[in-house]
PDB file of C-alpha atoms and ligand atoms in Angstrom:
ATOM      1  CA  UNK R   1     -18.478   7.632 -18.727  1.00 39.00           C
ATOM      2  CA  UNK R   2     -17.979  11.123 -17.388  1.00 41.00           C
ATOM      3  CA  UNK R   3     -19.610  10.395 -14.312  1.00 44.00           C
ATOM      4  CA  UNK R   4     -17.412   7.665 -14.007  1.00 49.00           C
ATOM      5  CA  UNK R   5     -14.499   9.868 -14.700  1.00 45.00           C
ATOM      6  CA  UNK R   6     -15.454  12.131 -11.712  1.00 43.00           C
ATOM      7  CA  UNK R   7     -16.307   9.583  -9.513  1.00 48.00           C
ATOM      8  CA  UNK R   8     -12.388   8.389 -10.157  1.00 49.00           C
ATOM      9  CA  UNK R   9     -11.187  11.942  -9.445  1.00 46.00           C
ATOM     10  CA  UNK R  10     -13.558  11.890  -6.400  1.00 45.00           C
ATOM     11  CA  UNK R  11     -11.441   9.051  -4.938  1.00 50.00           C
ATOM     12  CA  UNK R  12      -8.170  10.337  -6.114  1.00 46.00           C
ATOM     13  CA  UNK R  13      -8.652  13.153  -4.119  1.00 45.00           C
ATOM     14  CA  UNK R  14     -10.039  11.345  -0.788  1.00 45.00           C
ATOM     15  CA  UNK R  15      -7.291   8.933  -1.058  1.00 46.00           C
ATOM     16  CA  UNK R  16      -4.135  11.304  -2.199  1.00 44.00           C
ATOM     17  CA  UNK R  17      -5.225  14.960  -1.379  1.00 41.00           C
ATOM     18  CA  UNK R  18      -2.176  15.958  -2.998  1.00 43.00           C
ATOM     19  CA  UNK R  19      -1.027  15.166  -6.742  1.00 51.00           C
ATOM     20  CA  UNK R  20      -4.789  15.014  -7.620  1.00 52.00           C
ATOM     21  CA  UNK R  21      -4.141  16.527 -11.290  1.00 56.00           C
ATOM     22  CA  UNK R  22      -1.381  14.670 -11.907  1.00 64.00           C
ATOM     23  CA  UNK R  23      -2.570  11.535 -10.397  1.00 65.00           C
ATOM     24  CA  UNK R  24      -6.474  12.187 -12.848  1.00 69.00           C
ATOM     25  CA  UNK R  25      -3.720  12.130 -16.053  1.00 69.00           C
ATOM     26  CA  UNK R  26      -3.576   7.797 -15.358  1.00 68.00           C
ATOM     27  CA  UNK R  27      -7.089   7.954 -16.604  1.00 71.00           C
ATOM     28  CA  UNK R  28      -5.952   8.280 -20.456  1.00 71.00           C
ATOM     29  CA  UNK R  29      -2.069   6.727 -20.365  1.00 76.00           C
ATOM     30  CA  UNK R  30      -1.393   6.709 -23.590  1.00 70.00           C
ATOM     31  CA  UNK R  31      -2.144  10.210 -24.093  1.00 69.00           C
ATOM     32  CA  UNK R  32       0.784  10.879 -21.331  1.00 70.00           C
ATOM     33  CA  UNK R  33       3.797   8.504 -22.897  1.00 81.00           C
ATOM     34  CA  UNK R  34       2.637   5.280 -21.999  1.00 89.00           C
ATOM     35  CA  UNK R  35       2.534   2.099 -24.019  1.00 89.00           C
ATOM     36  CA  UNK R  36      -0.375  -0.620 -23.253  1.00 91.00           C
ATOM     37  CA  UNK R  37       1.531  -3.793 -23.201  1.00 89.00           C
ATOM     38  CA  UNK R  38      -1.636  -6.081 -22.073  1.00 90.00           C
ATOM     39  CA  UNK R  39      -5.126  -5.102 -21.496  1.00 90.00           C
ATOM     40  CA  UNK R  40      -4.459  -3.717 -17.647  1.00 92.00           C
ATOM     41  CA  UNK R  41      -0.944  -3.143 -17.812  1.00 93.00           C
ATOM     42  CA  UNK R  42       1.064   0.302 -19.234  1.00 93.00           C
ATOM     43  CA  UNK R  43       4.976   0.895 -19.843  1.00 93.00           C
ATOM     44  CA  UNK R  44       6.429   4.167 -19.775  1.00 92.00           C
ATOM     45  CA  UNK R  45       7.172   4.460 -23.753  1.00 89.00           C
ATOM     46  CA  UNK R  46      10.405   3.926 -24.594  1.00 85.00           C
ATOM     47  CA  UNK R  47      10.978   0.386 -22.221  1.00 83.00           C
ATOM     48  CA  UNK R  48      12.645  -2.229 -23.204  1.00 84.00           C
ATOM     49  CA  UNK R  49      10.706  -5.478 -24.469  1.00 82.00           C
ATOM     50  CA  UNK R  50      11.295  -7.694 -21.155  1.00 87.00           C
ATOM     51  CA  UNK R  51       9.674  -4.489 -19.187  1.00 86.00           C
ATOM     52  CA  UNK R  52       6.648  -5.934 -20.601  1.00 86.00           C
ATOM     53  CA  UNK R  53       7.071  -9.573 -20.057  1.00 89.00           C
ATOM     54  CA  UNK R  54       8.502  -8.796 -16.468  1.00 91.00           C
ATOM     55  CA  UNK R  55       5.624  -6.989 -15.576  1.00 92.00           C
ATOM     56  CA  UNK R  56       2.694  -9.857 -16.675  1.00 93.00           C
ATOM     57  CA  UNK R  57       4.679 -11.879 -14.364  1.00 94.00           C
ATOM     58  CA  UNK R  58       4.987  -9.665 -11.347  1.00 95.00           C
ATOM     59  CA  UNK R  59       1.367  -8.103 -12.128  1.00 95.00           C
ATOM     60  CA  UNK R  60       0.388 -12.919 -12.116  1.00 96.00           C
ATOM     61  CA  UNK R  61       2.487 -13.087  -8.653  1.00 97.00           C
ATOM     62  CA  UNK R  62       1.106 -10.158  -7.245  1.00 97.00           C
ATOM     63  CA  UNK R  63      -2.271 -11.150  -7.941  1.00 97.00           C
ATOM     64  CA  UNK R  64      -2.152 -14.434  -6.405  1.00 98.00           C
ATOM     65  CA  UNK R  65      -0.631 -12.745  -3.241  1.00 97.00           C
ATOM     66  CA  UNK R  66      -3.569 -10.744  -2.718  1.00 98.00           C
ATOM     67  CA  UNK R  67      -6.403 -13.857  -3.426  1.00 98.00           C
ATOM     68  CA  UNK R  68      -4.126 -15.541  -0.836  1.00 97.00           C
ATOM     69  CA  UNK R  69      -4.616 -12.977   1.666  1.00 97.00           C
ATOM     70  CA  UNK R  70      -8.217 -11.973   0.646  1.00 98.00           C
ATOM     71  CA  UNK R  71      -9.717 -15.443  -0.272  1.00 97.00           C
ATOM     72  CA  UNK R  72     -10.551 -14.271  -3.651  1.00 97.00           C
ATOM     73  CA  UNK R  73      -9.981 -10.748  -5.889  1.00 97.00           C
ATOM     74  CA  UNK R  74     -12.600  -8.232  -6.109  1.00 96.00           C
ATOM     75  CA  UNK R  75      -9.983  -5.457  -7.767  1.00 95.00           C
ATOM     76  CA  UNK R  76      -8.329  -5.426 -10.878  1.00 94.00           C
ATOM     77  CA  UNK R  77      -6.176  -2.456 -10.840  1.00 95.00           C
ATOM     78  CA  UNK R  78      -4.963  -0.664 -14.005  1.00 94.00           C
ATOM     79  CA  UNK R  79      -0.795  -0.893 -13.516  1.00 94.00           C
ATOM     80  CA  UNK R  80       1.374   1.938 -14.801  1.00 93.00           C
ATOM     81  CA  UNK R  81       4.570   1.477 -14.886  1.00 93.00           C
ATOM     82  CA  UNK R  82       7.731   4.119 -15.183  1.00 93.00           C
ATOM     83  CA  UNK R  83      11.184   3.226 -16.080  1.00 91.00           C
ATOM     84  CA  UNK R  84      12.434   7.022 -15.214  1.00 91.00           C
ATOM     85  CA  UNK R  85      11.882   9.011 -12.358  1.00 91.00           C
ATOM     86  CA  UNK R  86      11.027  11.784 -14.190  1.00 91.00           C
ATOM     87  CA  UNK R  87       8.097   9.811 -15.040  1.00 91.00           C
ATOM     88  CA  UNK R  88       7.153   9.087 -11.486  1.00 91.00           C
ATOM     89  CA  UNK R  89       7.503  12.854 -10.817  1.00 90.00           C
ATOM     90  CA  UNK R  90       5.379  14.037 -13.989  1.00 88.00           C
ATOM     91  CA  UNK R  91       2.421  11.627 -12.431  1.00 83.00           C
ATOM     92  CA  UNK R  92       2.524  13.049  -8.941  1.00 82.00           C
ATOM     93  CA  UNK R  93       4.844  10.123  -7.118  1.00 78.00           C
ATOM     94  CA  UNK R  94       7.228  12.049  -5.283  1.00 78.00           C
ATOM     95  CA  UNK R  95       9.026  10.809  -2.361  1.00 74.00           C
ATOM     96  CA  UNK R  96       7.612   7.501  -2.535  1.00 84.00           C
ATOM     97  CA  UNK R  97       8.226   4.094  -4.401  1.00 88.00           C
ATOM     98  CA  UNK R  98       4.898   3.485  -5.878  1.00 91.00           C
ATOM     99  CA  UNK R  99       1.337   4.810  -4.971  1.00 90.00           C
ATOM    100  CA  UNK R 100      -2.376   4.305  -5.865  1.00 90.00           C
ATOM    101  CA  UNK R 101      -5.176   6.512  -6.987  1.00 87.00           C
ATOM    102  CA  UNK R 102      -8.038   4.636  -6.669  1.00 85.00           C
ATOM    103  CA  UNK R 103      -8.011   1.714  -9.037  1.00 87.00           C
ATOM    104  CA  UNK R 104      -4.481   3.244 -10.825  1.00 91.00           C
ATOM    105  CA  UNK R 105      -1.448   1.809  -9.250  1.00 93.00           C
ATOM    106  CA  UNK R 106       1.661   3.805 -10.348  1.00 92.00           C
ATOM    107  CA  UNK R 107       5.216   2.340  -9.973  1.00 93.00           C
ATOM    108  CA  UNK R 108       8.667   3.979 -10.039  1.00 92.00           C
ATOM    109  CA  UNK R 109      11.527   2.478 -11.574  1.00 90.00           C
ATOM    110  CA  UNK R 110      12.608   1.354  -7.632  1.00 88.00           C
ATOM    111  CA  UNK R 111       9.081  -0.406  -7.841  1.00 88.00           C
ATOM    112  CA  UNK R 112       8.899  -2.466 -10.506  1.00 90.00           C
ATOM    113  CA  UNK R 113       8.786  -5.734  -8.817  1.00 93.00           C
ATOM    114  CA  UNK R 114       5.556  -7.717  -7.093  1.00 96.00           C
ATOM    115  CA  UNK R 115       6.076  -6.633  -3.542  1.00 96.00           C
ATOM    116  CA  UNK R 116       5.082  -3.019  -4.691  1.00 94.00           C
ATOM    117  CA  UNK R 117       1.957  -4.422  -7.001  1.00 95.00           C
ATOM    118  CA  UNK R 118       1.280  -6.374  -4.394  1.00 96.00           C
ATOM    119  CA  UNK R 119       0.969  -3.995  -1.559  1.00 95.00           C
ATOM    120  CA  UNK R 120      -0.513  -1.458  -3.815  1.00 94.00           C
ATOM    121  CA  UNK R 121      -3.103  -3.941  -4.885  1.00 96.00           C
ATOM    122  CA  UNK R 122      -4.220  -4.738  -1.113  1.00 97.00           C
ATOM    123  CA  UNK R 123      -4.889  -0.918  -0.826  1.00 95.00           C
ATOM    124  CA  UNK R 124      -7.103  -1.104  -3.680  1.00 95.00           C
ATOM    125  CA  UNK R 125      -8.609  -4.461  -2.900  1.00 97.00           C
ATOM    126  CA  UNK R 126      -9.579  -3.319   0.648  1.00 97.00           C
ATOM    127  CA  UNK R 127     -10.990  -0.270  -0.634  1.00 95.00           C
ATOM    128  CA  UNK R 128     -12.899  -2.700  -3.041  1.00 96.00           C
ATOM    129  CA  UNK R 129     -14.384  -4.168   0.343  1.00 97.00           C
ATOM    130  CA  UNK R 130     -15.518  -1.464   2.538  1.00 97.00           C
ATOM    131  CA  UNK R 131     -18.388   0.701   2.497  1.00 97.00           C
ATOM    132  CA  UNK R 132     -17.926   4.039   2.478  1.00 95.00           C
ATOM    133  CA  UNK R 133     -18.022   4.789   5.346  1.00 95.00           C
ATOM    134  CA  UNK R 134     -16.148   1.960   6.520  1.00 96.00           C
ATOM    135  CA  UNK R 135     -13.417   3.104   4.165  1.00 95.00           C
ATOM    136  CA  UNK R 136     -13.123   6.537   5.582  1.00 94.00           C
ATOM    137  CA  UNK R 137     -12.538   5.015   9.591  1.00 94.00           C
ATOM    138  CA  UNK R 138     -10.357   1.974   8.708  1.00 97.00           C
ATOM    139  CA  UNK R 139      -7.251   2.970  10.306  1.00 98.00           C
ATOM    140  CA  UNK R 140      -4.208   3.779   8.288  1.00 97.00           C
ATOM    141  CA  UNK R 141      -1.983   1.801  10.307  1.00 98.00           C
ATOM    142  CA  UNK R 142      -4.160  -1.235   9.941  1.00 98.00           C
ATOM    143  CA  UNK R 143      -4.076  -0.860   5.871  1.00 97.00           C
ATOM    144  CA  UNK R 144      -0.739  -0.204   5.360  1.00 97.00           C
ATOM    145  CA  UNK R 145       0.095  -3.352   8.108  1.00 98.00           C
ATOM    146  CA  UNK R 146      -1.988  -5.365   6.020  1.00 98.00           C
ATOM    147  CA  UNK R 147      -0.229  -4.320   2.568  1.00 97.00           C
ATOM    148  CA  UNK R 148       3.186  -4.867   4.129  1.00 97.00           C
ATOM    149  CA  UNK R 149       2.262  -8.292   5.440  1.00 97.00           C
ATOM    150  CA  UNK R 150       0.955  -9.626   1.398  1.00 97.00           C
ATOM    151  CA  UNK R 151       3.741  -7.833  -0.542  1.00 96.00           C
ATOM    152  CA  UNK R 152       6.435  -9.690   1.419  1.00 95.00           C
ATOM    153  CA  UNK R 153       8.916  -6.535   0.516  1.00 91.00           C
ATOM    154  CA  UNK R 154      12.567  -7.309   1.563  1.00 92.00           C
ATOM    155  CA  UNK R 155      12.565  -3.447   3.005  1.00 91.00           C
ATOM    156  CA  UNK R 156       9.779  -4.559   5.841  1.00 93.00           C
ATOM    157  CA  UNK R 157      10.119  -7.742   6.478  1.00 95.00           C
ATOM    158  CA  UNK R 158      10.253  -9.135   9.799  1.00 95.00           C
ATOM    159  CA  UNK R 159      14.270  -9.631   9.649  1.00 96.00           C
ATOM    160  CA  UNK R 160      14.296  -6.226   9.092  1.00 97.00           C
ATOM    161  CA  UNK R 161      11.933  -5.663  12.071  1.00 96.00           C
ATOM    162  CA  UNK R 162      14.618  -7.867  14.352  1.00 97.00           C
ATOM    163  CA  UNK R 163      17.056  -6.219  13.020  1.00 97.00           C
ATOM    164  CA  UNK R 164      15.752  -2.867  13.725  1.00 97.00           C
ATOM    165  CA  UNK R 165      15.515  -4.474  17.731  1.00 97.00           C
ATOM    166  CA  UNK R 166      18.967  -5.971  17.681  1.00 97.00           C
ATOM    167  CA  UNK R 167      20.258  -2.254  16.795  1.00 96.00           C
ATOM    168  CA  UNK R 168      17.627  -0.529  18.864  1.00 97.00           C
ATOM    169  CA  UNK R 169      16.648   1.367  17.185  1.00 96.00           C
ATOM    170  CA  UNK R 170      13.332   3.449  18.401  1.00 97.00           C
ATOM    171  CA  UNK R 171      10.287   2.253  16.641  1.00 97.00           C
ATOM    172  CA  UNK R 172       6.918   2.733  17.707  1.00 98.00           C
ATOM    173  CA  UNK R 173       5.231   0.372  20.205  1.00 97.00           C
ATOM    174  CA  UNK R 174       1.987  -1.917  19.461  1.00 96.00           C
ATOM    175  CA  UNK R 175      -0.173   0.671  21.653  1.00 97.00           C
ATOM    176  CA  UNK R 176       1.329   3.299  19.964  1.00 98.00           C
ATOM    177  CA  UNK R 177       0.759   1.781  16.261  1.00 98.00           C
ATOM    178  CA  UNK R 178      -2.607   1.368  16.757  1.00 97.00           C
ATOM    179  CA  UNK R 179      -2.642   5.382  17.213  1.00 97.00           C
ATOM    180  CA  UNK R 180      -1.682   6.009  13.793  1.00 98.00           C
ATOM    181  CA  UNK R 181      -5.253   5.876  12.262  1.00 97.00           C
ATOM    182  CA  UNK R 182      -5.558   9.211   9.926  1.00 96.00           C
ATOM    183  CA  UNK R 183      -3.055   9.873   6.652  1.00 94.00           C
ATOM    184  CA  UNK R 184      -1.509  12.440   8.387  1.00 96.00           C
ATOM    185  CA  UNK R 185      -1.020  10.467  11.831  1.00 97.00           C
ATOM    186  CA  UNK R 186       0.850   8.174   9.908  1.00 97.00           C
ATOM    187  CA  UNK R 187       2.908  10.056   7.885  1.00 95.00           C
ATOM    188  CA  UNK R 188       3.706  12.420  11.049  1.00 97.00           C
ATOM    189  CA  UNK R 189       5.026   9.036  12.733  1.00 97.00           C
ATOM    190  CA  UNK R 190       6.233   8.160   9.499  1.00 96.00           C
ATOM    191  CA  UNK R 191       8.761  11.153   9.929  1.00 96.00           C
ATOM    192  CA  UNK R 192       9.046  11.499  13.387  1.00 97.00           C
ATOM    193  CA  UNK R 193      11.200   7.756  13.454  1.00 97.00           C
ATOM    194  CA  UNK R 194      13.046   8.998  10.273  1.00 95.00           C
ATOM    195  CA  UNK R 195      11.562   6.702   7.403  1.00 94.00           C
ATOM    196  CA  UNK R 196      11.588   9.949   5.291  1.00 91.00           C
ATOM    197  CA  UNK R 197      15.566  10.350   6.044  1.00 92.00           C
ATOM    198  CA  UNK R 198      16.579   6.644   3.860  1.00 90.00           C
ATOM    199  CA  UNK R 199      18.196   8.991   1.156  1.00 86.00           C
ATOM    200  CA  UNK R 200      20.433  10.336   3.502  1.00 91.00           C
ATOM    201  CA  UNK R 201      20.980   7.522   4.834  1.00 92.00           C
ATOM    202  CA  UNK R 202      21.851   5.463   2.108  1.00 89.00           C
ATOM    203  CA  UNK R 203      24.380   8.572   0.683  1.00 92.00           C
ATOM    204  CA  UNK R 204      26.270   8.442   3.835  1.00 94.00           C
ATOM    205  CA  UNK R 205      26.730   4.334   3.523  1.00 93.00           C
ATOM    206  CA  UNK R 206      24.550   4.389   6.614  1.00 93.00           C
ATOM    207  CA  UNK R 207      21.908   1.431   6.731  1.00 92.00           C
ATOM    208  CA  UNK R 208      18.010   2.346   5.343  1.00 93.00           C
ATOM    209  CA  UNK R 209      15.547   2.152   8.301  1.00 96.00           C
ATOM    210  CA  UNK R 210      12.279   1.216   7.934  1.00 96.00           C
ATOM    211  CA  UNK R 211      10.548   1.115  11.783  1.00 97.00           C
ATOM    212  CA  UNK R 212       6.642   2.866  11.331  1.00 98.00           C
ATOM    213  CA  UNK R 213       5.981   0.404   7.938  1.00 97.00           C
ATOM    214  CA  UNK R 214       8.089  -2.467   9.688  1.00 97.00           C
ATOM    215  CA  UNK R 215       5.650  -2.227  13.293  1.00 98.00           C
ATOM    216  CA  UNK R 216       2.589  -2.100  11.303  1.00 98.00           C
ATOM    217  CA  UNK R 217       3.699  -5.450   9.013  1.00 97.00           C
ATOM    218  CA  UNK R 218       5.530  -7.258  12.055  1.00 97.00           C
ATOM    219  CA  UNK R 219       1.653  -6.942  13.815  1.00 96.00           C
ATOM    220  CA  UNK R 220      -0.646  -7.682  11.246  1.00 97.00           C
ATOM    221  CA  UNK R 221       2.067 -10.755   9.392  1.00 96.00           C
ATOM    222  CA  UNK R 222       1.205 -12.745  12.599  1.00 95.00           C
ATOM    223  CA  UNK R 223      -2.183 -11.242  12.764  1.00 96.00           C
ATOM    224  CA  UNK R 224      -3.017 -12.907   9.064  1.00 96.00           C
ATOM    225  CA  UNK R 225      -0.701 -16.236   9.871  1.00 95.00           C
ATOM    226  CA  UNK R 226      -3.079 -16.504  12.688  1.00 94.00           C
ATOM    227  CA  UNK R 227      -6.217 -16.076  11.542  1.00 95.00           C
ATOM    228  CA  UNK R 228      -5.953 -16.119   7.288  1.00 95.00           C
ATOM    229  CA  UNK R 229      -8.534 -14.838   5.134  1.00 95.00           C
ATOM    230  CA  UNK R 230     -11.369 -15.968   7.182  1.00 95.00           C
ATOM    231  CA  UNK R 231     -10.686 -13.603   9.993  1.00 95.00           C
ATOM    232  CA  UNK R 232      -9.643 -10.749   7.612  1.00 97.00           C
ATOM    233  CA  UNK R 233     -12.913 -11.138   5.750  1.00 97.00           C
ATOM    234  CA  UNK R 234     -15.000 -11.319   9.409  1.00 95.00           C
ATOM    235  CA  UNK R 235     -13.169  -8.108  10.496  1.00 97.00           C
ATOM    236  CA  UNK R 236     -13.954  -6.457   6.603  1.00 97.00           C
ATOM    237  CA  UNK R 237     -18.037  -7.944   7.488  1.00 97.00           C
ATOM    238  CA  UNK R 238     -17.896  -6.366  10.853  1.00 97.00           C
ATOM    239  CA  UNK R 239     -16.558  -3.214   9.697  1.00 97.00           C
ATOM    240  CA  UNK R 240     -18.963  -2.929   6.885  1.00 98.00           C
ATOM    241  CA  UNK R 241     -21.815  -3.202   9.520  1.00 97.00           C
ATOM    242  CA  UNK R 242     -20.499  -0.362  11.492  1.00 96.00           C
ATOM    243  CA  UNK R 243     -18.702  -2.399  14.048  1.00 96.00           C
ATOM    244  CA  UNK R 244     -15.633  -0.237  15.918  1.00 95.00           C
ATOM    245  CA  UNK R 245     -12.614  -1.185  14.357  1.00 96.00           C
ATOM    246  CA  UNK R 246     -10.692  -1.692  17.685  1.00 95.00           C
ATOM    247  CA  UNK R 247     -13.605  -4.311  18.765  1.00 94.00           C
ATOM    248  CA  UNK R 248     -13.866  -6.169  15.458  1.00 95.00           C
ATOM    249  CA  UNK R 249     -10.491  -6.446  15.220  1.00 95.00           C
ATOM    250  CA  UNK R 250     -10.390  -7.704  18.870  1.00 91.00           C
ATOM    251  CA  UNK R 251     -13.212 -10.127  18.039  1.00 87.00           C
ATOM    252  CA  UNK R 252     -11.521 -11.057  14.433  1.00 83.00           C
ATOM    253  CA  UNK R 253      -8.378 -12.175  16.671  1.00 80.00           C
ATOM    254  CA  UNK R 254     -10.097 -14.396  18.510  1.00 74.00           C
ATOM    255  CA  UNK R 255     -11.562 -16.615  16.000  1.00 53.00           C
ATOM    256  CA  UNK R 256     -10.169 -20.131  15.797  1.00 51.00           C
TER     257      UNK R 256
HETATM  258 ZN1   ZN F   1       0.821   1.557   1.493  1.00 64.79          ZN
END
């Protein structure tokens, strides 16, 4: 049990490096304010009843999102849910809409809909598939590309993508996506095209752009349409035998 508790911290801290202590407190909710409303699924204390029922059913959708993608579910993340930001904050989830540690998916009230299980979930359920090692080189952009494409979120969806075109506004190109492999690559690009800047944005009546998260779904949503679970599973086999991602995922592409 301890050992298992470490282990958890262990990945915490390879995924996150930040929020690590705050993050490690999902590993005993209901000694932090949360309320178990089914076996996998917690509710900030104090929710309303339909929080509950609203999350089985997102927590049902998002599930069946992810076996669509992956073929089948090797995960079963432990959701958390918060209905105050304060919440969020107390748990480590600044600055973002929902997050995973590991096999802990946290939401924020802005989260608490399927998209965000959903593309928290593939996180989780890709981590589920890789080796270690294959894990540690899988390139950031690739992940999140693949998250965005299952969660189906409104905020990078490919009319969002055209939309970004129509207003030209600069977004990165496909050679330059593919750059973004390490955490911090991606969250430097991440604030280089102004994703961080939505707040702002939105205060001034402006309209919330979304260009880095939108690049990586608009490639790999026609990436998956072409070659569904089958090729995502070859490219997860190919990786996990210590195959380059750039040539796996050029071989995975081909496949009829
Ligand atoms: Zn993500």
């Amino acid at each position: 049990m301890r050992q298992s508790w470490i282990i958890a911290l262990l990945a915490v801290s390879l995924l996150c490096g930040c929020s690590v202590l705050q993050g490690g407190k999902l590993l005993a909710p209901e000694s932090f304010g949360f309320t178990q409303v089914a076996p996998s699924i917690y509710v900030e204390a104090g929710a309303d009843k339909t929080a509950g029922s609203n999350l089985r059913a997102a927590v049902n959708k998002a599930e069946e999102a992810i076996r669509l993608a992956y073929g089948t579910v090797n995960s079963h993340p432990v959701v958390h849910a918060c209905i105050t930001e304060e919440c969020y904050e107390a748990f480590g989830g600044r600055g973002s809409v929902a997050k995973v540690y590991g096999d802990r998916i946290l939401l924020s009230p802005r989260g608490l809909n399927w998209h965000f299980l959903a593309h928290e979930w593939s996180h989780a359920e890709m981590r589920s598939r890789l080796t270690l090692h294959a894990g540690w080189h899988l390139p950031q952009w690739f992940d999140e590309g693949v998250a965005v494409a299952i969660s189906e979120a409104p905020e990078h969806s490919e009319s969002h993508w055209q939309f970004l075109v129509a207003a030209n506004v600069p977004r990165p190109t496909r050679e330059e996506l593919h750059t973004f492999k390490s955490l911090r690559q991606w969250l430097d690009a991440v604030h280089r095209y102004g994703e961080d800047k939505n707040v702002q944005r939105k205060a001034k009546g402006e309209p919330e752009i979304r260009p880095v998260y939108s690049a990586a779904g608009h490639e790999l949503r026609h990436w998956l349409a072409e070659v569904g679970s089958p090729g995502l599973l070859a490219l997860i086999a190919r990786l996990n035998d210590g195959e380059d991602f750039e040539s796996a995922y050029q071989k995975s592409s081909q496949q009829p």
